[in-house]
Structure formats: structure tokens, C-alpha cells
Coordinates of C-alpha atoms in Angstrom, one line a residue:
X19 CA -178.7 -153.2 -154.0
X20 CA -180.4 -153.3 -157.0
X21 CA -181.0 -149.6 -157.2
X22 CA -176.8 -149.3 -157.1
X23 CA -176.4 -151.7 -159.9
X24 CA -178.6 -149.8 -162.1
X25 CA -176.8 -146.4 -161.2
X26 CA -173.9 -147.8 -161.6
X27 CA -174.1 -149.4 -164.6
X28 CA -175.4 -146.2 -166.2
X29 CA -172.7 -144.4 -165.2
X30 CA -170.0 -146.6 -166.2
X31 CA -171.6 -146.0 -169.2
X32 CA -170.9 -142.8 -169.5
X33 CA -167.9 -140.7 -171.3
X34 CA -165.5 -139.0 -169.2
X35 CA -162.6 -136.7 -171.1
X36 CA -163.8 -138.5 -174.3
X37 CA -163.1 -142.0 -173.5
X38 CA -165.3 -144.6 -171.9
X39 CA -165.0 -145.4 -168.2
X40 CA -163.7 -148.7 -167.4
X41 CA -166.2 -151.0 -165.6
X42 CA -166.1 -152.1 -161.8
X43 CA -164.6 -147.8 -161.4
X44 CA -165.4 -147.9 -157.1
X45 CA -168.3 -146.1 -156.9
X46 CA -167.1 -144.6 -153.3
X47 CA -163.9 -143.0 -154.2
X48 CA -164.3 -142.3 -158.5
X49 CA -163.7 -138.6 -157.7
X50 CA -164.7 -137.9 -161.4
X51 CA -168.0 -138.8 -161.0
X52 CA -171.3 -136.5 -160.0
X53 CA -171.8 -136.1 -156.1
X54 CA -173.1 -139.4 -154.8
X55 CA -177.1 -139.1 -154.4
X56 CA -178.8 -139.1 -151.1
X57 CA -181.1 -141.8 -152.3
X58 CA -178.3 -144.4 -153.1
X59 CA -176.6 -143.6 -149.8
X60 CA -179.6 -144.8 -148.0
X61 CA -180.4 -147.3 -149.8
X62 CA -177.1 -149.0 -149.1
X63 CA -176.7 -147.8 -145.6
X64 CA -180.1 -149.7 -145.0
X65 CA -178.5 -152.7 -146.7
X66 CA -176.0 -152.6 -144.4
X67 CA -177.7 -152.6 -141.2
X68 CA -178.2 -156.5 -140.7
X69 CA -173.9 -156.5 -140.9
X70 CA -174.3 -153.8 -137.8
X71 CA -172.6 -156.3 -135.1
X72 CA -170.4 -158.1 -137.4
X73 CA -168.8 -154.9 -138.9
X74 CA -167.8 -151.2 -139.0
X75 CA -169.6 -149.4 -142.0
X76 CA -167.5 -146.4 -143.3
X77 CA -168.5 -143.8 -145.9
X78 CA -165.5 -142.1 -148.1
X79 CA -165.4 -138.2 -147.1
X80 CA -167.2 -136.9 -150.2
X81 CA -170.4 -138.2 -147.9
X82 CA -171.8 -135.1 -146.6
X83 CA -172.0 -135.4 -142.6
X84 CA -174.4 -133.7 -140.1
X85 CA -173.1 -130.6 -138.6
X86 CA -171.9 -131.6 -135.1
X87 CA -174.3 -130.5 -132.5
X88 CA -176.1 -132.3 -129.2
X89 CA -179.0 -132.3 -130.6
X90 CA -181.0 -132.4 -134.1
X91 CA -184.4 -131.6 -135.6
X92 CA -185.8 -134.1 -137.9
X93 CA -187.0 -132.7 -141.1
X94 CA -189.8 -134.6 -141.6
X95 CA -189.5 -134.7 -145.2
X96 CA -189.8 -137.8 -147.7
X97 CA -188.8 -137.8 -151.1
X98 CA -191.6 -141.0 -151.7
X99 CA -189.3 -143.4 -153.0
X100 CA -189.5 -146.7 -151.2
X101 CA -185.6 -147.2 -151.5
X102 CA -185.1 -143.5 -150.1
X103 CA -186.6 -143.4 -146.9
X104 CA -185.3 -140.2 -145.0
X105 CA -186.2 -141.4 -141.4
X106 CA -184.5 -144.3 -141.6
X107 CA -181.6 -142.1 -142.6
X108 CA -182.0 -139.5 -139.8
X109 CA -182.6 -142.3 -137.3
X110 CA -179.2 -143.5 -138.2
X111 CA -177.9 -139.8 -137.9
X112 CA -179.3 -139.6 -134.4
X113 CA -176.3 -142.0 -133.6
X114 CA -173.6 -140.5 -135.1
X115 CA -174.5 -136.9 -134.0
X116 CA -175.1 -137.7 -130.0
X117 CA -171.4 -139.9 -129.9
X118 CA -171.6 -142.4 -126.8
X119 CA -174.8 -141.4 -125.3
X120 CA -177.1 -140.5 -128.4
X121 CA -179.7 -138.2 -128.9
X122 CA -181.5 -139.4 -125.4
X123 CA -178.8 -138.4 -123.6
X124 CA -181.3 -135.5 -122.4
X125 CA -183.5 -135.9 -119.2
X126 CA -187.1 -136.2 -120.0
X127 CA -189.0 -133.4 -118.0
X128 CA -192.4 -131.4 -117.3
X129 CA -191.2 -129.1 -114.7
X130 CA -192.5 -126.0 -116.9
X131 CA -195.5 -127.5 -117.0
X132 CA -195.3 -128.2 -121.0
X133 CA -196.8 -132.3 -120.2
X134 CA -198.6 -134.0 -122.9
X135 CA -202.0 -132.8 -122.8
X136 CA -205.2 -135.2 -122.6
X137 CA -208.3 -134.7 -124.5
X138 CA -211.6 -135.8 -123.9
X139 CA -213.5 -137.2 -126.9
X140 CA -216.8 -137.1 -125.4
X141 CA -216.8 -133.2 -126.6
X142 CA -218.3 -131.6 -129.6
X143 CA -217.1 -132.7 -132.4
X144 CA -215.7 -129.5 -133.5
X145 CA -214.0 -129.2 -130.2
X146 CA -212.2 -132.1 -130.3
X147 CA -210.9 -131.5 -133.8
X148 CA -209.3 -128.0 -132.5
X149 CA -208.0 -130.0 -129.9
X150 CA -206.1 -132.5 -131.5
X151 CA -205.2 -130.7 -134.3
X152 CA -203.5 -128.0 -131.4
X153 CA -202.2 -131.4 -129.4
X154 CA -200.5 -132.6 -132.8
X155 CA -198.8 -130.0 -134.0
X156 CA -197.8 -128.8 -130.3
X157 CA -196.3 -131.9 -128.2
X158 CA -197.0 -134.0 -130.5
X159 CA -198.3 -136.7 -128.2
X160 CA -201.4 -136.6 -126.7
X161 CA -203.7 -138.7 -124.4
X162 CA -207.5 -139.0 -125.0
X163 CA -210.4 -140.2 -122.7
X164 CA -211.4 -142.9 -125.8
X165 CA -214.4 -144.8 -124.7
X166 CA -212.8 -148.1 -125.2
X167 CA -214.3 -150.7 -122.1
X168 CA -211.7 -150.7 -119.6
X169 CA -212.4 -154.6 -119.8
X170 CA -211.8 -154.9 -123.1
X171 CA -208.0 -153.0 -121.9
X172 CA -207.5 -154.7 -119.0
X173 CA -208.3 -158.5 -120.5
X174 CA -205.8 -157.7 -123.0
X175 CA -203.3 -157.1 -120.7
X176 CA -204.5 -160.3 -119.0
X177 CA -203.7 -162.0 -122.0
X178 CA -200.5 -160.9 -122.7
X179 CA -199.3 -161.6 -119.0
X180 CA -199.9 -164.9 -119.6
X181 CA -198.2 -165.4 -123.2
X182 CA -194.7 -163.9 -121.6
X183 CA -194.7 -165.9 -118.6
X184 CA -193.4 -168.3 -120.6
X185 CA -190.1 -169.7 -121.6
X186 CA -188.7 -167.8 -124.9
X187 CA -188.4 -170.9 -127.0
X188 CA -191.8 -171.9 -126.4
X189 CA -192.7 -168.7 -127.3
X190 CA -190.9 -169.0 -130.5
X191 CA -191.8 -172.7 -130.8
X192 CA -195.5 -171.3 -130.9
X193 CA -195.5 -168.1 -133.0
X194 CA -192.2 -167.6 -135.0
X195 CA -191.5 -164.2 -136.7
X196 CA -192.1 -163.3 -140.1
X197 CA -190.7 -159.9 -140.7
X198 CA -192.1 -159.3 -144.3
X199 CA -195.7 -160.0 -142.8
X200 CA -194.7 -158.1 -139.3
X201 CA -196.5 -161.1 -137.3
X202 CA -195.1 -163.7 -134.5
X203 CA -193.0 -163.4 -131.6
X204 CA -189.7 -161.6 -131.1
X205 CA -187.3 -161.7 -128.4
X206 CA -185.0 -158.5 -128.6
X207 CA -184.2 -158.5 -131.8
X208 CA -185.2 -154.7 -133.3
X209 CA -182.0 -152.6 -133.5
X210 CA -182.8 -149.0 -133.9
X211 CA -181.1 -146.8 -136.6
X212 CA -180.6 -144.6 -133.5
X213 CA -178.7 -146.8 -131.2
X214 CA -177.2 -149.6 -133.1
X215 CA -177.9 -152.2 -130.0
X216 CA -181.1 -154.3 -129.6
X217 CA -184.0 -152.9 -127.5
X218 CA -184.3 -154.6 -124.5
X219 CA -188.0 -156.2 -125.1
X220 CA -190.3 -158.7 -126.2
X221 CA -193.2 -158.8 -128.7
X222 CA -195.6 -160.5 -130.0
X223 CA -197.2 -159.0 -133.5
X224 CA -200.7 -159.7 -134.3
X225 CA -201.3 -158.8 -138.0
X226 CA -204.9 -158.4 -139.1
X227 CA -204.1 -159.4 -142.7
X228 CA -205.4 -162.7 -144.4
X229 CA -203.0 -165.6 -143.6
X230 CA -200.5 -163.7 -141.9
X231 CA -201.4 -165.1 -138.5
X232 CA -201.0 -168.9 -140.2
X233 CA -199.2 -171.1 -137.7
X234 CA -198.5 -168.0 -135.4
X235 CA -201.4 -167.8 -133.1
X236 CA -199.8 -169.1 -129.3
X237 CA -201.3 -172.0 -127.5
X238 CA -201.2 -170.8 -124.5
X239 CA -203.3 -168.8 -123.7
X240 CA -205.6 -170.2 -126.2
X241 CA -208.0 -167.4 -125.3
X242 CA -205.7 -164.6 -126.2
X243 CA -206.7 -165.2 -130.2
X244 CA -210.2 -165.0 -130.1
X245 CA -210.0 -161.7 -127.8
X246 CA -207.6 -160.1 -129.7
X247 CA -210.0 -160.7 -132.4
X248 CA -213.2 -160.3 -131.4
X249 CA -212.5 -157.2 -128.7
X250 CA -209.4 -155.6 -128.6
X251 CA -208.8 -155.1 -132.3
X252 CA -212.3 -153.9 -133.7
X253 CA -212.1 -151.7 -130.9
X254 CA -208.8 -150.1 -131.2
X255 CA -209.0 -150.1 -135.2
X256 CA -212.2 -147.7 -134.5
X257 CA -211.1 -145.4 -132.2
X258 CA -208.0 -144.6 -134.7
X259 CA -210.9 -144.1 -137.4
X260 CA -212.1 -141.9 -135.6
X261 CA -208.9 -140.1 -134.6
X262 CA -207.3 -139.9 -137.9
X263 CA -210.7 -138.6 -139.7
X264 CA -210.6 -135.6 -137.2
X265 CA -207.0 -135.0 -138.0
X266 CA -207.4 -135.5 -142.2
X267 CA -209.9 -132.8 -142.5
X268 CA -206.6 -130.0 -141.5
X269 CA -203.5 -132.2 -142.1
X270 CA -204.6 -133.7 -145.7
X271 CA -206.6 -131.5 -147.7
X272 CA -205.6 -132.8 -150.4
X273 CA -207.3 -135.9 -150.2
X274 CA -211.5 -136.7 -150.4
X275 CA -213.2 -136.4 -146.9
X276 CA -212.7 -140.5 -145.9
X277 CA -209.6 -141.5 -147.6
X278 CA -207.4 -142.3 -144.9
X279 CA -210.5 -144.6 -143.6
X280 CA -211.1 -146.1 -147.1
X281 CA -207.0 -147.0 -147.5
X282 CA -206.9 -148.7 -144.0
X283 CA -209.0 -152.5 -143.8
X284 CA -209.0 -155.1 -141.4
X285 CA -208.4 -158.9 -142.1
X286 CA -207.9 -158.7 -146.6
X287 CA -205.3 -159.7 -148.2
X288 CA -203.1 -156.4 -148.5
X289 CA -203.8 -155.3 -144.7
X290 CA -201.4 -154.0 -142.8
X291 CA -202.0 -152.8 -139.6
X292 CA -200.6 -154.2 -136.5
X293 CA -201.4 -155.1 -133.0
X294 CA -198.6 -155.5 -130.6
X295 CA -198.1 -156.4 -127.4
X296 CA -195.0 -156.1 -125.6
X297 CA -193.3 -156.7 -122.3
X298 CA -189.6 -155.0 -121.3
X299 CA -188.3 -157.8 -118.9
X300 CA -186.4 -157.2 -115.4
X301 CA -182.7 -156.9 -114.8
X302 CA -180.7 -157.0 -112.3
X303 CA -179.4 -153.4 -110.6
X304 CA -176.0 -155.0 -112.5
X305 CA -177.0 -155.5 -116.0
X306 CA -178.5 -152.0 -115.9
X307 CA -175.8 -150.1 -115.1
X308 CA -173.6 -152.2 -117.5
X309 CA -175.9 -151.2 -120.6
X310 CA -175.6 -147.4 -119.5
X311 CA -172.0 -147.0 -120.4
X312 CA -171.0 -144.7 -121.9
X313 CA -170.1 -146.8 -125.8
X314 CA -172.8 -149.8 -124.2
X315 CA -175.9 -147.4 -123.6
X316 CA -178.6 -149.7 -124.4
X317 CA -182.7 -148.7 -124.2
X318 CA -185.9 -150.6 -123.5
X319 CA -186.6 -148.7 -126.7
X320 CA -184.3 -146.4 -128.3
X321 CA -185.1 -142.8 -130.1
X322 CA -187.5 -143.4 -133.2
X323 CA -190.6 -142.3 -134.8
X324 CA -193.2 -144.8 -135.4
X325 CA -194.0 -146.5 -139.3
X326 CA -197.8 -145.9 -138.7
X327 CA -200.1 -143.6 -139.7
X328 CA -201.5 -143.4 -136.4
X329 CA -199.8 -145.5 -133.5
X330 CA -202.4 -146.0 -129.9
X331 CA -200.2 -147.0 -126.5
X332 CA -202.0 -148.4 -124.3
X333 CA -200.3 -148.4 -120.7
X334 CA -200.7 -149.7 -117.4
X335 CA -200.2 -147.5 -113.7
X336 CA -196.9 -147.8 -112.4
X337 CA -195.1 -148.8 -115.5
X338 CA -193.4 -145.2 -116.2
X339 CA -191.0 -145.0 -119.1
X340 CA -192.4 -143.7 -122.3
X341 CA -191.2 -140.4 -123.3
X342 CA -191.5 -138.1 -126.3
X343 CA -189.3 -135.2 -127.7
X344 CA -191.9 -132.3 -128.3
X345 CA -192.0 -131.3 -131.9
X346 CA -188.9 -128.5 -132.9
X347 CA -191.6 -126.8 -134.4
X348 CA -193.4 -125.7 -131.8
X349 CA -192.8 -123.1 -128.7
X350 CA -192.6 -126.0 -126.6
X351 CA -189.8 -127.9 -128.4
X352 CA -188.0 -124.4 -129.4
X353 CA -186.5 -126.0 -132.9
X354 CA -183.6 -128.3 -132.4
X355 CA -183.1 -128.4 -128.6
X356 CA -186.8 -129.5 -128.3
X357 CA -187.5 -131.0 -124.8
X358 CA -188.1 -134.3 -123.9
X359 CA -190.9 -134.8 -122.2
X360 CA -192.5 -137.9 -120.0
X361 CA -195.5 -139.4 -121.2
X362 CA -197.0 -141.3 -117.6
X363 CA -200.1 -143.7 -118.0
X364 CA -203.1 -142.0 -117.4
X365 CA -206.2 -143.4 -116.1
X366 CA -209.0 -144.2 -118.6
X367 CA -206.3 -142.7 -121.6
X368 CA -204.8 -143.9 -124.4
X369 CA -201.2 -142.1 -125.4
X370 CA -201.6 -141.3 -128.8
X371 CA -199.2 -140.2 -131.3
X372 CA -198.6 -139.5 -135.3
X373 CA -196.3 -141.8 -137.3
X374 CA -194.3 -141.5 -140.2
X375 CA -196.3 -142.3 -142.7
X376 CA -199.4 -139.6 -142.1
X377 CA -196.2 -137.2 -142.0
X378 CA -195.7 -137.9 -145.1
X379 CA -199.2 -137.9 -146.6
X380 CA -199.9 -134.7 -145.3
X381 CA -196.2 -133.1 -146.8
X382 CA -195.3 -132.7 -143.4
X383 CA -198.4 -130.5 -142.2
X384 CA -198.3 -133.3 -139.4
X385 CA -195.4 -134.3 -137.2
X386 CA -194.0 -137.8 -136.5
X387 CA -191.9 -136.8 -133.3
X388 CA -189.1 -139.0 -131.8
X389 CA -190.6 -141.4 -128.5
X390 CA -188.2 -144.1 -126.5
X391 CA -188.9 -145.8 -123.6
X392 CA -185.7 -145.1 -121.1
X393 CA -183.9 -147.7 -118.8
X394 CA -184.7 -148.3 -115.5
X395 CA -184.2 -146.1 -112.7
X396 CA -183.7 -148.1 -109.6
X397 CA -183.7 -151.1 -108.2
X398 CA -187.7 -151.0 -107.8
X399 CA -188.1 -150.9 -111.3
X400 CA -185.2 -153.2 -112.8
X401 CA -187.2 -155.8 -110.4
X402 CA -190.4 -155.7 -112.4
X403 CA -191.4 -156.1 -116.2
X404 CA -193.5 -153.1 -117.9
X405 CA -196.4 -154.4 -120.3
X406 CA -197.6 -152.3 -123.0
X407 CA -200.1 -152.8 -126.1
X408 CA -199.4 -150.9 -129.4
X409 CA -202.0 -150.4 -132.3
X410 CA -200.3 -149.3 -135.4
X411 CA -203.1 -147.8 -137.6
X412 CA -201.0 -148.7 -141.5
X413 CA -202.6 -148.6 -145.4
X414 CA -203.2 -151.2 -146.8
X415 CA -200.1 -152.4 -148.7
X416 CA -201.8 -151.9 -152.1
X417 CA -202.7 -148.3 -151.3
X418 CA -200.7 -145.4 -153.2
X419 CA -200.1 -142.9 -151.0
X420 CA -200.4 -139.5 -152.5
X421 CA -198.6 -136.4 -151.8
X422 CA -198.9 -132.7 -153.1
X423 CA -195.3 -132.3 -153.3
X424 CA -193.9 -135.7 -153.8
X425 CA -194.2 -138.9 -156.1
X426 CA -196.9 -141.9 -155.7
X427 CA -195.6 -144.5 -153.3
X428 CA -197.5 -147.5 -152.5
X429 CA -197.7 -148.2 -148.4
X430 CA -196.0 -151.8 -148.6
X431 CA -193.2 -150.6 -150.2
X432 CA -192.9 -148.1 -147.5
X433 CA -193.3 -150.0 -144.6
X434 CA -191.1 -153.2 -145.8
X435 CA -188.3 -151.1 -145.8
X436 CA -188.9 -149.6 -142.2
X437 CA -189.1 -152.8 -140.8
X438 CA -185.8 -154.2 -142.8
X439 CA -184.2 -150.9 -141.4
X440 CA -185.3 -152.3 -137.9
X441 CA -184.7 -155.9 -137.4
X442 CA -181.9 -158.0 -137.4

């Protein structure tokens, strides 16, 4: 990488015992040299994830490794550099620590009555805000009663029943993918840091950003464009306003009252946001048992936290699957054996849920907590395909994000290398 040239040429240019230190010195195993940084660690690891399947990575024993454990907390903690990205990192961790099975090896559950709670934003103002603010910093996940048309919801989902019901090369034929931009149609092809094997979906990405829907919008249906843009979008892009406003006046007070709103546009040239909607095919009882092997143990959607500021999931009844793993911080996670817990469709709700990147503008004050939708569970539910629809609320790419405790980092830098951590 680029950042590992210039460290390295620096160094070689160093004096060691009063002579000069020969070029091309490995940078792995030169025991003379300072203790390898974090930041150049990652950003070669993240180099190295597109050589996953053809390959086995392996870092020289001066690399500091995560105490050995069956489960970990993430820190939440960014050091603002977008070549030193921490959750990519600790995604990756997540798969070294939990061996065969990874960190979901645990059994989502809401026995002790510890479910995600729903909220109602038809209260006072102020009682809202105590809510979500409690709901954020407990769970982590929430649902809200959101005043969104259930028309505009279920027309969506109409919508994107008809796009998948179709053959994946005409899919890709229609609306290819364009990582850098985050838009078009993908057909199993994110690899999580956490699991090192694809999630078993489809997606197609509609980016609200000048040009970046250029030659991607599908044919069929041709009514899906103008609803995404006309309904579903302006719709969802206000409710996170609304959402994230409420959460800035306790998470960021740092920032002027409206800056989160101000940083986050629809349709210009540096916008950023994303709506996605996605669709986990069927399998036979045979295939699903096969990718729960132990050393094969795939997921519709393995561990991770989400790039967003704010990310909306918008579910249908019936089509279980989502869980979250409450935050460590709180009674209900109890540090770093935090529950998982099962986050069902609700009726009229939205699931709702912080993403990395308001972590990190509020230092932390607000938690990005690991989700994953889990396999199948019989042979009822490997026959059928779950639908979902995402809205990722993201800054602009032109915005600097700024911290209290850490340096300025614009939000494309940020997000480009989340989604090069994430796609093969």
C-alpha cells in the first residue's frame, strides 16, 4: 500500500548501530526495527482481503494477537485515519478469536425478557429523545412506530419482489455494480471481515448521488425507479433526520444543533447515502447443513456493524432472522459476553440501529453494536426467500467529520475503505 511504501522508505532510511540500513530490509521480520504500528497492520490486512480465497495471510509473531476468549467487546474506538479503520480490524478479529464457528456461535435469545424495545414517535418530543437516547445506549437496537405509509413500505417491497424474480445475469446485465459509487446489483459477493465466506444474499444498491445510478436503473420493473425516487427514499431519508437530530443533541455535543442534517444531502454530487434492497434466496435442507460445518459455517449475513450513520431495516412478517448482540456496555450485554438478542419484524416498525460512523463522531458516546442475520432453521424456512430494505443514512463524501478526541477525516475516505474491506 502506499501508506507501507512511505513507512518504509523512511525507515530504511534510518541509522541503526551507526550504519545505514540496507534497502528492501522485510518489513515483517527486521527484529531491529520499532514495534510495527497498528495503522500499517490494517492497512495491509485490508489490502489483503480481495486474495481471501486464493490464499492464507500470515502475520510474523511480533503481531500482537487478541487474548483467546469466546467472545469479544468491540472498542468502538477510531483513530480517524481513513487507512486505519479499527472496525474493519476487529471484524477481522471476530474470526480469528471464535475458531470454526465465529463470534455467532451464540444462540440469539429474549428469554429474560431483555428484547429490543420499540418506541413510539408520536410522543412528546422530549420523550422520545429519553427514549432513544435509553434504547441506544442499552440494546442498541431499537424499533419505532415512524409514520412512514405502510403503502409507501409495502410497494417497495412489491418492487423489489419483482427485480429478484429474475435470472442473475439479467440482473447484472441491467444494473452492474460499482463498488466505489456503492450502486447496482450484487449477487453474493460481500465477504465479511468476520467470516471470511460470502453472505448468502442478493442486493441491489440505489445511491442517491448525482450520476451514480447511470446505466444502473433495472428494466424490469420499470416502475421500481420512479418509486424508489419519488416515495420510498424522501420518506426514509426524513425519518433518519428526524432520528439522528434527536440523538445529536446527547451523543455529539460537540457539534452546532443541525449538523449531522446539514452533512447528509440527497441527489448532489458528493452524496452518499444508500438505499438497499435485498433478498436471501432458498436452499435446499442439504446446502444448509453443508454451510454449518464446523470450518464451512457460512451466514445470510455474517457478524458486523453497519458503515452508516444511521442504518433503517425495514422487514416483512414471517421473515425472522435479524439479530443483534446488545451493547457490552450495558446491564443487558454485561461487557464482553453480551447477549445476542433476536430482532423479529414488528408491525407498523422500523428496526433501527447506530452505525459506525455516528460512533465515531460522537467519540464513542454512541454504540455501533454487532447485527447478522443467521441461517435457516428448518426446512420451512430454507424453502422461502426473506426480503428486506436497508436505508443507510452516510455524509456526504466531502464532509469532514469532526471529533473531540481524534483527527479530521472526510466521510468518503471513510466509507471507501469499508466497502473495499467488504467486497470481493
Amino acid at each position: 500500500t502506499p501508506q507501507y511504501k512511505k513507512h518504509e522508505q523512511a525507515r530504511t532510511s534510518q541509522e541503526t548501530d551507526g550504519q545505514a540500513k540496507p534497502q528492501g530490509v522485510d518489513f515483517f521480520q527486521d527484529k531491529r526495527s520499532p514495534r510495527h504500528h497498528t495503522r500499517f497492520h490494517t492497512a495491509i490486512k485490508s489490502e489483503c482481503t480481495l486474495l481471501r480465497k486464493e490464499m492464507t495471510i500470515k502475520l510474523d509473531e511480533t503481531e500482537k494477537q487478541p487474548a483467546a476468549a469466546p467472545d469479544i467487546c468491540l472498542t468502538n474506538v477510531y483513530r480517524a485515519h481513513s487507512d486505519d479503520l479499527v472496525e474493519t480490524a476487529d471484524e477481522r478479529r471476530l474470526f480469528s478469536v471464535g475458531g470454526t464457528t465465529g463470534i455467532g456461535a451464540g444462540v440469539a435469545s429474549d428469554e429474560d425478557g431483555d428484547g429490543v424495545p420499540i418506541i413510539d414517535l408520536a410522543q412528546p418530543a422530549e420523550v422520545v429523545e429519553e427514549e432513544l437516547w435509553k434504547a441506544a445506549n442499552d440494546v442498541g437496537f431499537f424499533n419505532v412506530n415512524h409514520g412512514i405509509p405502510q403503502e409507501v413500505i409495502d410497494g417497495m417491497f412489491e418492487q423489489s419482489i419483482t427485480f429478484f424474480d429474475q435470472t442473475v445475469s439479467e440482473k447484472k446485465e441491467q444494473c452492474p455494480f460499482d463498488r466505489a459509487l456503492n450502486s447496482g446489483y450484487e449477487f453474493k459477493e460481500q465477504i465479511r471481515p468476520s467470516s471470511g465466506r460470502p453472505d448468502q444474499k442478493e442486493s441491489y444498491h440505489i445511491s442517491p448521488r448525482a450520476g451514480a445510478m447511470d446505466d444502473r436503473w433495472p428494466t424490469k420493473p420499470t416502475t421500481l425507479r420512479g418509486f424508489a425516487e419519488t416515495a420510498m427514499i424522501p420518506e426514509a431519508h426524513q425519518l433518519s433526520m428526524r432520528i439522528l437530530s434527536s440523538l445529536e443533541r446527547r451523543g455529539c455535543t460537540h457539534l452546532e444543533p443541525g449538523t449531522l442534517e446539514q452533512a447528509i444531502t440527497l441527489w448532489g454530487e458528493h452524496s452518499r447515502s444508500c438505499l438497499r434492497i435485498l433478498r436471501y434466496p432458498p436452499m435446499t435442507v442439504e446446502e444448509n447443513e453443508e454451510m454449518q460445518v464446523p470450518g464451512n459455517v457460512h451466514w445470510r449475513a455474517a457478524p458486523h456493524t453497519d458503515f452508516s450513520c444511521l442504518s433503517l431495516l425495514f422487514q416483512r412478517e414471517g421473515e425472522g432472522g435479524l439479530e443483534c448482540r446488545a451493547n457490552p456496555r450495558s446491564a443487558v450485554g454485561s461487557g464482553d459476553k453480551a447477549k445476542w438478542l433476536p430482532v423479529n419484524p414488528v408491525k407498523g416498525g422500523i428496526s433501527v440501529n447506530i452505525g459506525d460512523m455516528l460512533s465515531h463522531w460522537s467519540d464513542g458516546e454512541l454504540f455501533a453494536n454487532l447485527h447478522r442475520v443467521r441461517m435457516p432453521r428448518d426446512a420451512s424456512e430454507c424453502a422461502k426467500s426473506r426480503y428486506s430494505i436497508g436505508y443507510f443514512t452516510q455524509a456526504d463524501d466531502s464532509h469532514v467529520i469532526v471529533t473531540k478526541n481524534g483527527d479530521p477525516i472526510t466521510a468518503g475516505d471513510y466509507i471507501k475503505m469499508r466497502l473495499k474491506a467488504n467486497f470481493k
